[in-house]
GROMACS .gro file of N, CA and C in nm:
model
  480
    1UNK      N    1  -4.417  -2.705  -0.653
    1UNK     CA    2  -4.354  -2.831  -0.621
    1UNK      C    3  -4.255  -2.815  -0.504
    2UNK      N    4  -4.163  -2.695  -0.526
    2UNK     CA    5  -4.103  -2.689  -0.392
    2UNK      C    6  -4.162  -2.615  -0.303
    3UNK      N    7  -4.258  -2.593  -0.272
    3UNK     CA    8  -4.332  -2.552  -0.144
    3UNK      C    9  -4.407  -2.704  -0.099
    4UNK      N   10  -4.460  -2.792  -0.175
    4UNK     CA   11  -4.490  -2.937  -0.152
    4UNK      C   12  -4.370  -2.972  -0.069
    5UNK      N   13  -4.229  -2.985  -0.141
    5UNK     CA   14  -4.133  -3.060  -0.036
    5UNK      C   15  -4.125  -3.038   0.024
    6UNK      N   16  -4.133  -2.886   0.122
    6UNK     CA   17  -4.075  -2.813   0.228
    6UNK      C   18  -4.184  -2.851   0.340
    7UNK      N   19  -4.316  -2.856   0.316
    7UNK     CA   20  -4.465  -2.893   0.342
    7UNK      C   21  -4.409  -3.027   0.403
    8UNK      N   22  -4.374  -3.137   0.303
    8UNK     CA   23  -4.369  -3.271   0.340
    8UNK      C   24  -4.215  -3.299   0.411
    9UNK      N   25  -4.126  -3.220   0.440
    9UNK     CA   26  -3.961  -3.223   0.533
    9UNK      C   27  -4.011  -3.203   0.633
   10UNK      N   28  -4.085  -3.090   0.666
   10UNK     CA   29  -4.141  -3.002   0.815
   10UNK      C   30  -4.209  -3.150   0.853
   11UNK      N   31  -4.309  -3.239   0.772
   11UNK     CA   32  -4.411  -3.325   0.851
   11UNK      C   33  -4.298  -3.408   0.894
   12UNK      N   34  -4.251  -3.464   0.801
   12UNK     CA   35  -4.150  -3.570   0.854
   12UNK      C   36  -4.045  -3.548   0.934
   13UNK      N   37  -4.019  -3.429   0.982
   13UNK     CA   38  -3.947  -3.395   1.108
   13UNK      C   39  -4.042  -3.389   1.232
   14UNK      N   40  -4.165  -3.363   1.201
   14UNK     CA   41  -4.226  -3.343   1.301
   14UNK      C   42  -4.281  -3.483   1.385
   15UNK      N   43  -4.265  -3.601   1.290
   15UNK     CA   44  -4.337  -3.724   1.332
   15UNK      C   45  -4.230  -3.804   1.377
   16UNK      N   46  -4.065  -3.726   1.343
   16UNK     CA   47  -3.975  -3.793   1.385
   16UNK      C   48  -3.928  -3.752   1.520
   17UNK      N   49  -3.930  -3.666   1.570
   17UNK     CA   50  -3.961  -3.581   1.682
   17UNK      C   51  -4.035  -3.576   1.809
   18UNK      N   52  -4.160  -3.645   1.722
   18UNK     CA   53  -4.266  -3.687   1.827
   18UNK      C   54  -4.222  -3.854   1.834
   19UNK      N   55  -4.147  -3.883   1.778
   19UNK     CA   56  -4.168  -4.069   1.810
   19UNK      C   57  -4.136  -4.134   1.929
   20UNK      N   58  -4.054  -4.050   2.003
   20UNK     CA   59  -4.019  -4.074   2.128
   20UNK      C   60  -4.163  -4.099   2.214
   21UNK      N   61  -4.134  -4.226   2.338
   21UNK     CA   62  -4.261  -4.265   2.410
   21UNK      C   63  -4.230  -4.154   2.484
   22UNK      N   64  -4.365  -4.136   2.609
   22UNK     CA   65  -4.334  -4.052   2.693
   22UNK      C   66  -4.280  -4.119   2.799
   23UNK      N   67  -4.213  -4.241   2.821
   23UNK     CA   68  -4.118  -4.285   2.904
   23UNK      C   69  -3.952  -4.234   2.874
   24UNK      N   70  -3.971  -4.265   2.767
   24UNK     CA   71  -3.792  -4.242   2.693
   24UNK      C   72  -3.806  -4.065   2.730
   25UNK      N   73  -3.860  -3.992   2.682
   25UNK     CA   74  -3.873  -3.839   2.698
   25UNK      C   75  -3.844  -3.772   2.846
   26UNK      N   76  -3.918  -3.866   2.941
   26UNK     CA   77  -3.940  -3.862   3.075
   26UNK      C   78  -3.733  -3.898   3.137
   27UNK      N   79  -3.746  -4.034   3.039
   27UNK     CA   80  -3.573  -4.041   3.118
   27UNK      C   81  -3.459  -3.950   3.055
   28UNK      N   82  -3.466  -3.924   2.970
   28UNK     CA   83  -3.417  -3.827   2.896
   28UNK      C   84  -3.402  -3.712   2.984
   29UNK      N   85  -3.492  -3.642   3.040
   29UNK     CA   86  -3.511  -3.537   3.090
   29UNK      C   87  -3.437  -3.600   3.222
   30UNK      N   88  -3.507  -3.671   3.330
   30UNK     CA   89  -3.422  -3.720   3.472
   30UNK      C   90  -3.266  -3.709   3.445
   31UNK      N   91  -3.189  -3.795   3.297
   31UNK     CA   92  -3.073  -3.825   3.265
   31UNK      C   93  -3.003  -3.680   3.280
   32UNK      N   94  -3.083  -3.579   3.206
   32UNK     CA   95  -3.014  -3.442   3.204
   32UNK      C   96  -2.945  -3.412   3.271
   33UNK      N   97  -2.835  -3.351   3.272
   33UNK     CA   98  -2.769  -3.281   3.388
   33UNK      C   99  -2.613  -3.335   3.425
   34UNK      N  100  -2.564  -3.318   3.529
   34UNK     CA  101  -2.429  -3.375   3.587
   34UNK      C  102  -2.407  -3.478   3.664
   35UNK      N  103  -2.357  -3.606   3.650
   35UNK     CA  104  -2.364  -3.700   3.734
   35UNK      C  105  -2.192  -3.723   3.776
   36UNK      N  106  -2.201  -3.813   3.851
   36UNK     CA  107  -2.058  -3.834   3.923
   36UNK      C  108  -2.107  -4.042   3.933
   37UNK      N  109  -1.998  -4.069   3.897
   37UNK     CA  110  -2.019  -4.217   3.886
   37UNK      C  111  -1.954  -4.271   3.988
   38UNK      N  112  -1.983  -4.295   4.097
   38UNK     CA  113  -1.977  -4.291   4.225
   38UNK      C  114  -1.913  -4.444   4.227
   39UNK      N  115  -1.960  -4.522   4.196
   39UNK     CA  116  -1.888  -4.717   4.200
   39UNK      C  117  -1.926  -4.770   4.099
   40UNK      N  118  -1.835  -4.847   4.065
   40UNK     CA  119  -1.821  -4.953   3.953
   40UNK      C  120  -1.817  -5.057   4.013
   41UNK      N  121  -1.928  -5.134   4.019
   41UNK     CA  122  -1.908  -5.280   4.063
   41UNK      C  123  -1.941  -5.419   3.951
   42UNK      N  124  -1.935  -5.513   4.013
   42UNK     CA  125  -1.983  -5.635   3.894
   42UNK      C  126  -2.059  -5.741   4.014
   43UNK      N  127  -2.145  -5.814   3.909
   43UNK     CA  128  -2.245  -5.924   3.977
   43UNK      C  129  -2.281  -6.022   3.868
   44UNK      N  130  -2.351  -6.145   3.955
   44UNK     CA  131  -2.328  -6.222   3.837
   44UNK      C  132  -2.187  -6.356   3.840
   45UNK      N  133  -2.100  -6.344   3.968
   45UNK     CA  134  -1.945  -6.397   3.941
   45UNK      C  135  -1.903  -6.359   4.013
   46UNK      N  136  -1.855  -6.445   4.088
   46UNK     CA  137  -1.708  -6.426   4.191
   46UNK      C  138  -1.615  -6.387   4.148
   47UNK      N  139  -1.546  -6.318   4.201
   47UNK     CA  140  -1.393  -6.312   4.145
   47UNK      C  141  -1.348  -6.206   4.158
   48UNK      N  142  -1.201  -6.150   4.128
   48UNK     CA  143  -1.175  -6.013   4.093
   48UNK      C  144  -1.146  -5.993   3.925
   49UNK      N  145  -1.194  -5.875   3.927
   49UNK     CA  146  -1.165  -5.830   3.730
   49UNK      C  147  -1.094  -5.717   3.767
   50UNK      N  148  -1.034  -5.762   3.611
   50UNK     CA  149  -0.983  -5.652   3.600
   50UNK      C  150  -1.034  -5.661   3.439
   51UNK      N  151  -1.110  -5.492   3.403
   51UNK     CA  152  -1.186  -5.472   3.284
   51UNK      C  153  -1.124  -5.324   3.242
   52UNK      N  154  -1.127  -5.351   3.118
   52UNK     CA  155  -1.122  -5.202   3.031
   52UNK      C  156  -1.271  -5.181   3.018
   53UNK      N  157  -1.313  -5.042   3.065
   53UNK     CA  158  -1.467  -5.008   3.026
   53UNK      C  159  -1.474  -4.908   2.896
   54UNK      N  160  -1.554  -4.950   2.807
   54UNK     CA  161  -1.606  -4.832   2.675
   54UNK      C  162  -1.457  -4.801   2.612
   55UNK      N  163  -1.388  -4.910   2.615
   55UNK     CA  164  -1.227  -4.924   2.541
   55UNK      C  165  -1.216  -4.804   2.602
   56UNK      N  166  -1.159  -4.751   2.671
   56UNK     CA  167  -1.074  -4.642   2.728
   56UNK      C  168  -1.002  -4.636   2.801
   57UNK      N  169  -1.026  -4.687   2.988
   57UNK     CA  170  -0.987  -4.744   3.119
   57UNK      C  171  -1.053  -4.825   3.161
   58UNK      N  172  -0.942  -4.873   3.247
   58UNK     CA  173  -0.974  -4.978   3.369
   58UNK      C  174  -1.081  -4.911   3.463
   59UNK      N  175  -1.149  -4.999   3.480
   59UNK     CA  176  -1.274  -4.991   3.583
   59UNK      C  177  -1.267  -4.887   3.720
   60UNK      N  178  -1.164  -4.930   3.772
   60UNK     CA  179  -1.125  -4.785   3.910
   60UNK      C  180  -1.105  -4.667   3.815
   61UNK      N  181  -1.052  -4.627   3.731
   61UNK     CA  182  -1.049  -4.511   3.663
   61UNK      C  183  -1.159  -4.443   3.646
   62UNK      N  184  -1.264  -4.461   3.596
   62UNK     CA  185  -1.415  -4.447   3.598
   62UNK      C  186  -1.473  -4.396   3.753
   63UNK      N  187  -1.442  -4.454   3.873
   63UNK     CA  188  -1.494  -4.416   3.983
   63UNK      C  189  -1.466  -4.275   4.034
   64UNK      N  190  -1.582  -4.188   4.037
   64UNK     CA  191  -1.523  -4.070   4.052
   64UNK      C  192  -1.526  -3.987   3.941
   65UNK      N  193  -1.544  -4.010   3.832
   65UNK     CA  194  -1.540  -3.971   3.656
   65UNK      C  195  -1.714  -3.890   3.699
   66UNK      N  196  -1.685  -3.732   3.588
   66UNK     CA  197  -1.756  -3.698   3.612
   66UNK      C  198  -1.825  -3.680   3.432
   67UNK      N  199  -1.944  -3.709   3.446
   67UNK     CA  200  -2.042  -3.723   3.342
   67UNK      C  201  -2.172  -3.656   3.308
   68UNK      N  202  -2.179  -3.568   3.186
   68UNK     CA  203  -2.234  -3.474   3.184
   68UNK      C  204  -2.312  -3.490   3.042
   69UNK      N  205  -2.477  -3.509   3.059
   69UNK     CA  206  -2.547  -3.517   2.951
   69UNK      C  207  -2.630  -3.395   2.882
   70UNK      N  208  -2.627  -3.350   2.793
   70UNK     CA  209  -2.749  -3.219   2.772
   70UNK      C  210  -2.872  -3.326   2.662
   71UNK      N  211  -2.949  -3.297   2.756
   71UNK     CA  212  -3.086  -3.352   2.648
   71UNK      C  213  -3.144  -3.294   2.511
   72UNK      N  214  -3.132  -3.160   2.500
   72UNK     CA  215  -3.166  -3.092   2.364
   72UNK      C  216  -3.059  -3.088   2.280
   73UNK      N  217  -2.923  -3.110   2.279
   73UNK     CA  218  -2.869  -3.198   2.152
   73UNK      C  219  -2.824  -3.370   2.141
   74UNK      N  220  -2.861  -3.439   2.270
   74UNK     CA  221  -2.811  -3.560   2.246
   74UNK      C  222  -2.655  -3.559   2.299
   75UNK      N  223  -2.589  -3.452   2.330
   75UNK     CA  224  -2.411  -3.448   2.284
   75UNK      C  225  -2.400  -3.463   2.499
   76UNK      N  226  -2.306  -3.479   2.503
   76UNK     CA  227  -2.206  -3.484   2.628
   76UNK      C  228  -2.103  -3.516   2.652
   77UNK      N  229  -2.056  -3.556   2.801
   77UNK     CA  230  -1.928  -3.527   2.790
   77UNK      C  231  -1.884  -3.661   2.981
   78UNK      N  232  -1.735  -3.699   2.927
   78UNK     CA  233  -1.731  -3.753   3.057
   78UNK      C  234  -1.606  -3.702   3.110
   79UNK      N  235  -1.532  -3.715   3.242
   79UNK     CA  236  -1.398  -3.706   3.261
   79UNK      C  237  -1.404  -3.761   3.342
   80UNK      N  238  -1.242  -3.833   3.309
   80UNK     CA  239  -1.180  -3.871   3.434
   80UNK      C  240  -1.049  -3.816   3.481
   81UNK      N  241  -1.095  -3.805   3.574
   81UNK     CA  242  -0.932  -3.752   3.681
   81UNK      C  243  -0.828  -3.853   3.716
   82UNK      N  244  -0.720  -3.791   3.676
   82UNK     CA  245  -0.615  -3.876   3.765
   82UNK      C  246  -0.475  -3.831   3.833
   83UNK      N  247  -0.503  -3.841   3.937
   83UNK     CA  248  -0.418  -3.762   4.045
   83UNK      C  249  -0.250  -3.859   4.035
   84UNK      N  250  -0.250  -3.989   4.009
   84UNK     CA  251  -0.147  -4.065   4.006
   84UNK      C  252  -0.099  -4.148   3.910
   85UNK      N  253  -0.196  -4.085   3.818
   85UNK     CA  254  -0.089  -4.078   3.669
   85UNK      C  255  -0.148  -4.252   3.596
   86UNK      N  256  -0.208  -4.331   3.680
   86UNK     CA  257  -0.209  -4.446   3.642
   86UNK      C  258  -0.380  -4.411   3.559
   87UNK      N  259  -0.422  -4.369   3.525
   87UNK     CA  260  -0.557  -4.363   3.405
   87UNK      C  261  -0.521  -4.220   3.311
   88UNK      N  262  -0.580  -4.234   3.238
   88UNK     CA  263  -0.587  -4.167   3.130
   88UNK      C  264  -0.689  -4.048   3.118
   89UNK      N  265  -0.637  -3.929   3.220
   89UNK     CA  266  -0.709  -3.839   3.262
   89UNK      C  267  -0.757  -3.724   3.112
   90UNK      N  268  -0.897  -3.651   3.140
   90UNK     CA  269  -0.912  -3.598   3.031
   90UNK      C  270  -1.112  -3.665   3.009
   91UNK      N  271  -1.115  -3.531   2.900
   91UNK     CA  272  -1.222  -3.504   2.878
   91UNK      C  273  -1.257  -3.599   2.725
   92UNK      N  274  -1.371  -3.674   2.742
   92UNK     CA  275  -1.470  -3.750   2.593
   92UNK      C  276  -1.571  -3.669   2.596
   93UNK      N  277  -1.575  -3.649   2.445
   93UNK     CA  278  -1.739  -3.593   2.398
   93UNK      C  279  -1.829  -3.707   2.377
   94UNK      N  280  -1.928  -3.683   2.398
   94UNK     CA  281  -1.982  -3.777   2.370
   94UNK      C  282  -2.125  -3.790   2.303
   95UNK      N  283  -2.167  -3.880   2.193
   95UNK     CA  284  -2.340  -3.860   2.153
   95UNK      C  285  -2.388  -3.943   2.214
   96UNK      N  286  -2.534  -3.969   2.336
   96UNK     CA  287  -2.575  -4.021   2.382
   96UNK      C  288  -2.786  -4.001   2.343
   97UNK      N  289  -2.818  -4.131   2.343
   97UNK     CA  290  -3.003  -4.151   2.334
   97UNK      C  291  -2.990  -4.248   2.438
   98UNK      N  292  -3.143  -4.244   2.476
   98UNK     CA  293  -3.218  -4.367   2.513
   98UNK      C  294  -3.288  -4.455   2.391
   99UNK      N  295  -3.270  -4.588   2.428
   99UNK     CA  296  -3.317  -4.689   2.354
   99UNK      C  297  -3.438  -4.721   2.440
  100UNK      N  298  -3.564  -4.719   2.373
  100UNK     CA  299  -3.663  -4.810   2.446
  100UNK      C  300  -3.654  -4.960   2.414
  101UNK      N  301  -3.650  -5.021   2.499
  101UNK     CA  302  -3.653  -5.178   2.490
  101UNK      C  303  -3.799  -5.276   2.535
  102UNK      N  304  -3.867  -5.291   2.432
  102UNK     CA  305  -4.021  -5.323   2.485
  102UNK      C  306  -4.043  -5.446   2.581
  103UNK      N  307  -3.920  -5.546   2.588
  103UNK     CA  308  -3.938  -5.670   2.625
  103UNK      C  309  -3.876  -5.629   2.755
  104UNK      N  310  -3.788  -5.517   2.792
  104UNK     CA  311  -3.703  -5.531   2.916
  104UNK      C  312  -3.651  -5.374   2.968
  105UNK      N  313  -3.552  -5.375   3.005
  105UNK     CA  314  -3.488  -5.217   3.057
  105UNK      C  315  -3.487  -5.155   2.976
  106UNK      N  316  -3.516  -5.012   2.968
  106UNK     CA  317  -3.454  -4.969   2.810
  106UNK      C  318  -3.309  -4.890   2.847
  107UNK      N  319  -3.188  -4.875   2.721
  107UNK     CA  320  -3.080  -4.827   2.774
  107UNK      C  321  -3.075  -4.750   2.743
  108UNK      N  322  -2.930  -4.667   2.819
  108UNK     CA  323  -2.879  -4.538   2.727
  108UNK      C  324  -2.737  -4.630   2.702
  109UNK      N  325  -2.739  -4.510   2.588
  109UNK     CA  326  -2.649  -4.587   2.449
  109UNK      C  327  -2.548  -4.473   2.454
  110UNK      N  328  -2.392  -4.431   2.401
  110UNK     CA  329  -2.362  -4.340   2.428
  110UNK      C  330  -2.251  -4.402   2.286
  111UNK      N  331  -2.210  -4.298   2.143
  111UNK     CA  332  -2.035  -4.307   2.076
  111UNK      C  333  -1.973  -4.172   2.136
  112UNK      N  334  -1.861  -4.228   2.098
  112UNK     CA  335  -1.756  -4.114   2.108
  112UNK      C  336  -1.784  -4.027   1.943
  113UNK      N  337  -1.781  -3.878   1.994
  113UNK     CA  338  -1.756  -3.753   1.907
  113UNK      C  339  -1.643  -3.653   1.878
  114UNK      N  340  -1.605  -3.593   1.774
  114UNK     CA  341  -1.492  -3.469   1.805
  114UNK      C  342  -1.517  -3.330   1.848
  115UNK      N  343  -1.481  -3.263   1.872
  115UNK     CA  344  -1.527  -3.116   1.940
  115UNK      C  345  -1.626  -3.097   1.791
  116UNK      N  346  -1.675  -3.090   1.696
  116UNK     CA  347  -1.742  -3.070   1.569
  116UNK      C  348  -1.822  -3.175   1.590
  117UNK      N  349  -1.874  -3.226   1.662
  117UNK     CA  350  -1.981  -3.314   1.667
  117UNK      C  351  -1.987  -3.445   1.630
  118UNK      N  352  -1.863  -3.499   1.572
  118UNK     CA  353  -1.856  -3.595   1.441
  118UNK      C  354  -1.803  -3.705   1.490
  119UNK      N  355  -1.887  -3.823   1.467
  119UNK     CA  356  -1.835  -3.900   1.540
  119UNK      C  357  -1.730  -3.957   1.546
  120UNK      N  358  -1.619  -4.051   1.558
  120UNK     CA  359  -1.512  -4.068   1.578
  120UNK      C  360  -1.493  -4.188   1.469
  121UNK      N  361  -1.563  -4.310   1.542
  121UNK     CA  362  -1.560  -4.466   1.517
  121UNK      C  363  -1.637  -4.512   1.470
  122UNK      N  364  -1.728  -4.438   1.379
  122UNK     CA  365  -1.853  -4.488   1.315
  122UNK      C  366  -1.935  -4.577   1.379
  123UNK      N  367  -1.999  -4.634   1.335
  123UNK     CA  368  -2.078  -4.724   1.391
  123UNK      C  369  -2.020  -4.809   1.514
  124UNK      N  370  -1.957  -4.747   1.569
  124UNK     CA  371  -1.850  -4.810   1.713
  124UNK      C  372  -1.947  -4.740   1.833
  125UNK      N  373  -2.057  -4.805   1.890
  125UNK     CA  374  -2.094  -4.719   2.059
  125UNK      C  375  -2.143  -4.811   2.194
  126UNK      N  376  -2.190  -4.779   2.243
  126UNK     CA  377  -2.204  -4.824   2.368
  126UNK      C  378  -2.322  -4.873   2.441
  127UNK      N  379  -2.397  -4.958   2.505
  127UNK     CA  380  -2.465  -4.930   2.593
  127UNK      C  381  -2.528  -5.009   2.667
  128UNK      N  382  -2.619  -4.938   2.819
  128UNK     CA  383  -2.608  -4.975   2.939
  128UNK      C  384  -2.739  -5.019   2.970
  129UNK      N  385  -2.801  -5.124   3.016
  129UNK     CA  386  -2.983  -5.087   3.064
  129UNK      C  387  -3.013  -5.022   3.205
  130UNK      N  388  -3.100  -4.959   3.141
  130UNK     CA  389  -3.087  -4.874   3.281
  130UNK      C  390  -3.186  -4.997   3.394
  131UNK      N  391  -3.111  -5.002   3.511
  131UNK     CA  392  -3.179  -5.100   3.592
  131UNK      C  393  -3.263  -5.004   3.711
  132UNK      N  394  -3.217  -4.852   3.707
  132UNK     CA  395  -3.272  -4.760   3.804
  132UNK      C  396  -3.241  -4.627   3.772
  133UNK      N  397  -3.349  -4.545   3.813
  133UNK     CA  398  -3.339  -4.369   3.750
  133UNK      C  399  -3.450  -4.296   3.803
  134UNK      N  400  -3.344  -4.194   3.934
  134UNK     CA  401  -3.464  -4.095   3.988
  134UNK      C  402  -3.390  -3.977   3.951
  135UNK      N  403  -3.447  -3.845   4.032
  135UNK     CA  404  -3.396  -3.736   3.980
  135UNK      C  405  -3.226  -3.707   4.069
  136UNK      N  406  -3.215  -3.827   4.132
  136UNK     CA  407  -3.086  -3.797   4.196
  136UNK      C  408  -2.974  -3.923   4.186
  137UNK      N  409  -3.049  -4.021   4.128
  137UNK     CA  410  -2.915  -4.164   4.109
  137UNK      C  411  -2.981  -4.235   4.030
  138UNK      N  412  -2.909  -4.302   3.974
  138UNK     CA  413  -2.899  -4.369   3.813
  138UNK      C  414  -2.811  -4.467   3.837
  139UNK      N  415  -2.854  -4.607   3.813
  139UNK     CA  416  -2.808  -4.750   3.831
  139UNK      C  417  -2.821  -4.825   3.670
  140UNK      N  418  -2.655  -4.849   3.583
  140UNK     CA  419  -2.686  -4.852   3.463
  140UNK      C  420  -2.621  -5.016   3.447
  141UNK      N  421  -2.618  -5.096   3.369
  141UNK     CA  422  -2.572  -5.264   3.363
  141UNK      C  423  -2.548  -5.303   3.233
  142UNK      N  424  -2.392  -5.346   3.237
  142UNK     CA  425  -2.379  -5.403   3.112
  142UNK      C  426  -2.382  -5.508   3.107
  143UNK      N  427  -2.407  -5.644   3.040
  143UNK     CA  428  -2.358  -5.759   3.029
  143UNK      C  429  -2.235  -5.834   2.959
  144UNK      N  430  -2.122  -5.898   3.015
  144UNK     CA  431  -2.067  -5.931   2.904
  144UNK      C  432  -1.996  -6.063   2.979
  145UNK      N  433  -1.934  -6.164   2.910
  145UNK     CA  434  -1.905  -6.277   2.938
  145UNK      C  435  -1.789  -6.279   2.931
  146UNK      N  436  -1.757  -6.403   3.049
  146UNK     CA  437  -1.646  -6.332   3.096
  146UNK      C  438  -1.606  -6.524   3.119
  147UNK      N  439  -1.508  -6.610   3.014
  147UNK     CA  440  -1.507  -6.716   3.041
  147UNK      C  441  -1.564  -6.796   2.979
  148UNK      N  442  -1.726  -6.738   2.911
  148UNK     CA  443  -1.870  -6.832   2.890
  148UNK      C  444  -1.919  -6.809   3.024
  149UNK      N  445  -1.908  -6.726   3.101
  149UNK     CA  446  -1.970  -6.696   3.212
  149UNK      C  447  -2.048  -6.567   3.184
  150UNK      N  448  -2.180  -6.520   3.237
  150UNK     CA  449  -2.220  -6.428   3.217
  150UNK      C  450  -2.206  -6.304   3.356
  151UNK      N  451  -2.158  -6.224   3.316
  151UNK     CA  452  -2.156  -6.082   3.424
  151UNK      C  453  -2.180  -5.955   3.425
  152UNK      N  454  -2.213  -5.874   3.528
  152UNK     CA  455  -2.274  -5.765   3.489
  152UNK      C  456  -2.183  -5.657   3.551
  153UNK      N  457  -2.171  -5.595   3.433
  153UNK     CA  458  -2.109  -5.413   3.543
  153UNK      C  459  -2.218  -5.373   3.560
  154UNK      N  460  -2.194  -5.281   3.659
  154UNK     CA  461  -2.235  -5.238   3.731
  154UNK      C  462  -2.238  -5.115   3.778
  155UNK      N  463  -2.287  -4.981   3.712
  155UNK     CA  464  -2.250  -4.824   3.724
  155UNK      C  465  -2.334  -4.768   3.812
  156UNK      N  466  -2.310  -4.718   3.922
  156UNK     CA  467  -2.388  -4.617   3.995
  156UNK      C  468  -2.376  -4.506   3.991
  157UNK      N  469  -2.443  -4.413   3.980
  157UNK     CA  470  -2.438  -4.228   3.958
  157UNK      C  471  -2.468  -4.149   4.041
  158UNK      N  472  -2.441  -4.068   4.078
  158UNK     CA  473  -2.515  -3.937   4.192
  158UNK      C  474  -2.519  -3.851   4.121
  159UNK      N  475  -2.646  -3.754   4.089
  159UNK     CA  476  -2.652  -3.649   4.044
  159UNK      C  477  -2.591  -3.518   4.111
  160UNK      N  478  -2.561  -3.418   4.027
  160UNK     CA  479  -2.480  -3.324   4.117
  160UNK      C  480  -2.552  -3.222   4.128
   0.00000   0.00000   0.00000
């Protein structure tokens, strides 16, 4: 009987494993690596904002923030620098997937973790559709309303 369960854990890891499309697998892999989030912009609305992004900082804080995904555990990491004291410089862990989305973009999704892997805010996370992704820049979009107005951030990346 317990060689049956061990038989039937192995399958069901194995089918959970494989469920990924080979699109999500494919961005997964491009996502890998070190990016630098080069501009934060918004569209969608005139105006100037001023936004807290992923509850942490203001939007210029982020520009320049360097962001770092590993694909074989899901886990990473972002920082931001701050030379003049006005953001909240310092390193997030972070758990990040891709979501396939069948009707539209699919995103990456990203919570906050503790150095132990664990997440922070429970069911508290994030995420972006990806609107663009080669092996060197990554164009990610949030939506959120702003008024009853609808608007989009706007993340651009350079791989490093």
């Amino acid at each position: 009987m317990m060689k049956n369960s061990m038989v039937l854990g192995a399958l069901v890891l194995m089918l959970f494993s494989c469920s990924l499309s080979k699109e999500v697998r494919q961005q997964r892999k491009s996502i890998n690596g070190t990016w630098i989030l080069d501009d934060v912009s918004y569209a969608g609305s005139e105006g100037v904002f001023k936004s807290i992004l992923f509850n942490d900082a203001q939007a210029f804080c982020f520009e320049g923030s360097t962001w770092y995904f590993l694909e074989n555990n899901s886990t990473g990491s972002y920082t931001i620098n701050s030379t003049t004291g006005a953001c909240p410089a310092g390193t997030r862990n972070i758990r990040w997937s891709v979501a396939e989305d069948p009707s539209g973009n699919d995103r990456l999704q990203f919570k906050y973790i503790d150095e132990k892997k664990k997440d922070i805010y429970g069911a508290t996370g994030y995420g972006m559709e990806i609107m663009s992704l080669s092996d060197s820049r990554m164009t990610l979009q949030s939506r959120v309303n702003v008024d009853g107005e609808a608007v989009s951030v706007v993340y651009n990346f350079i791989k490093q």
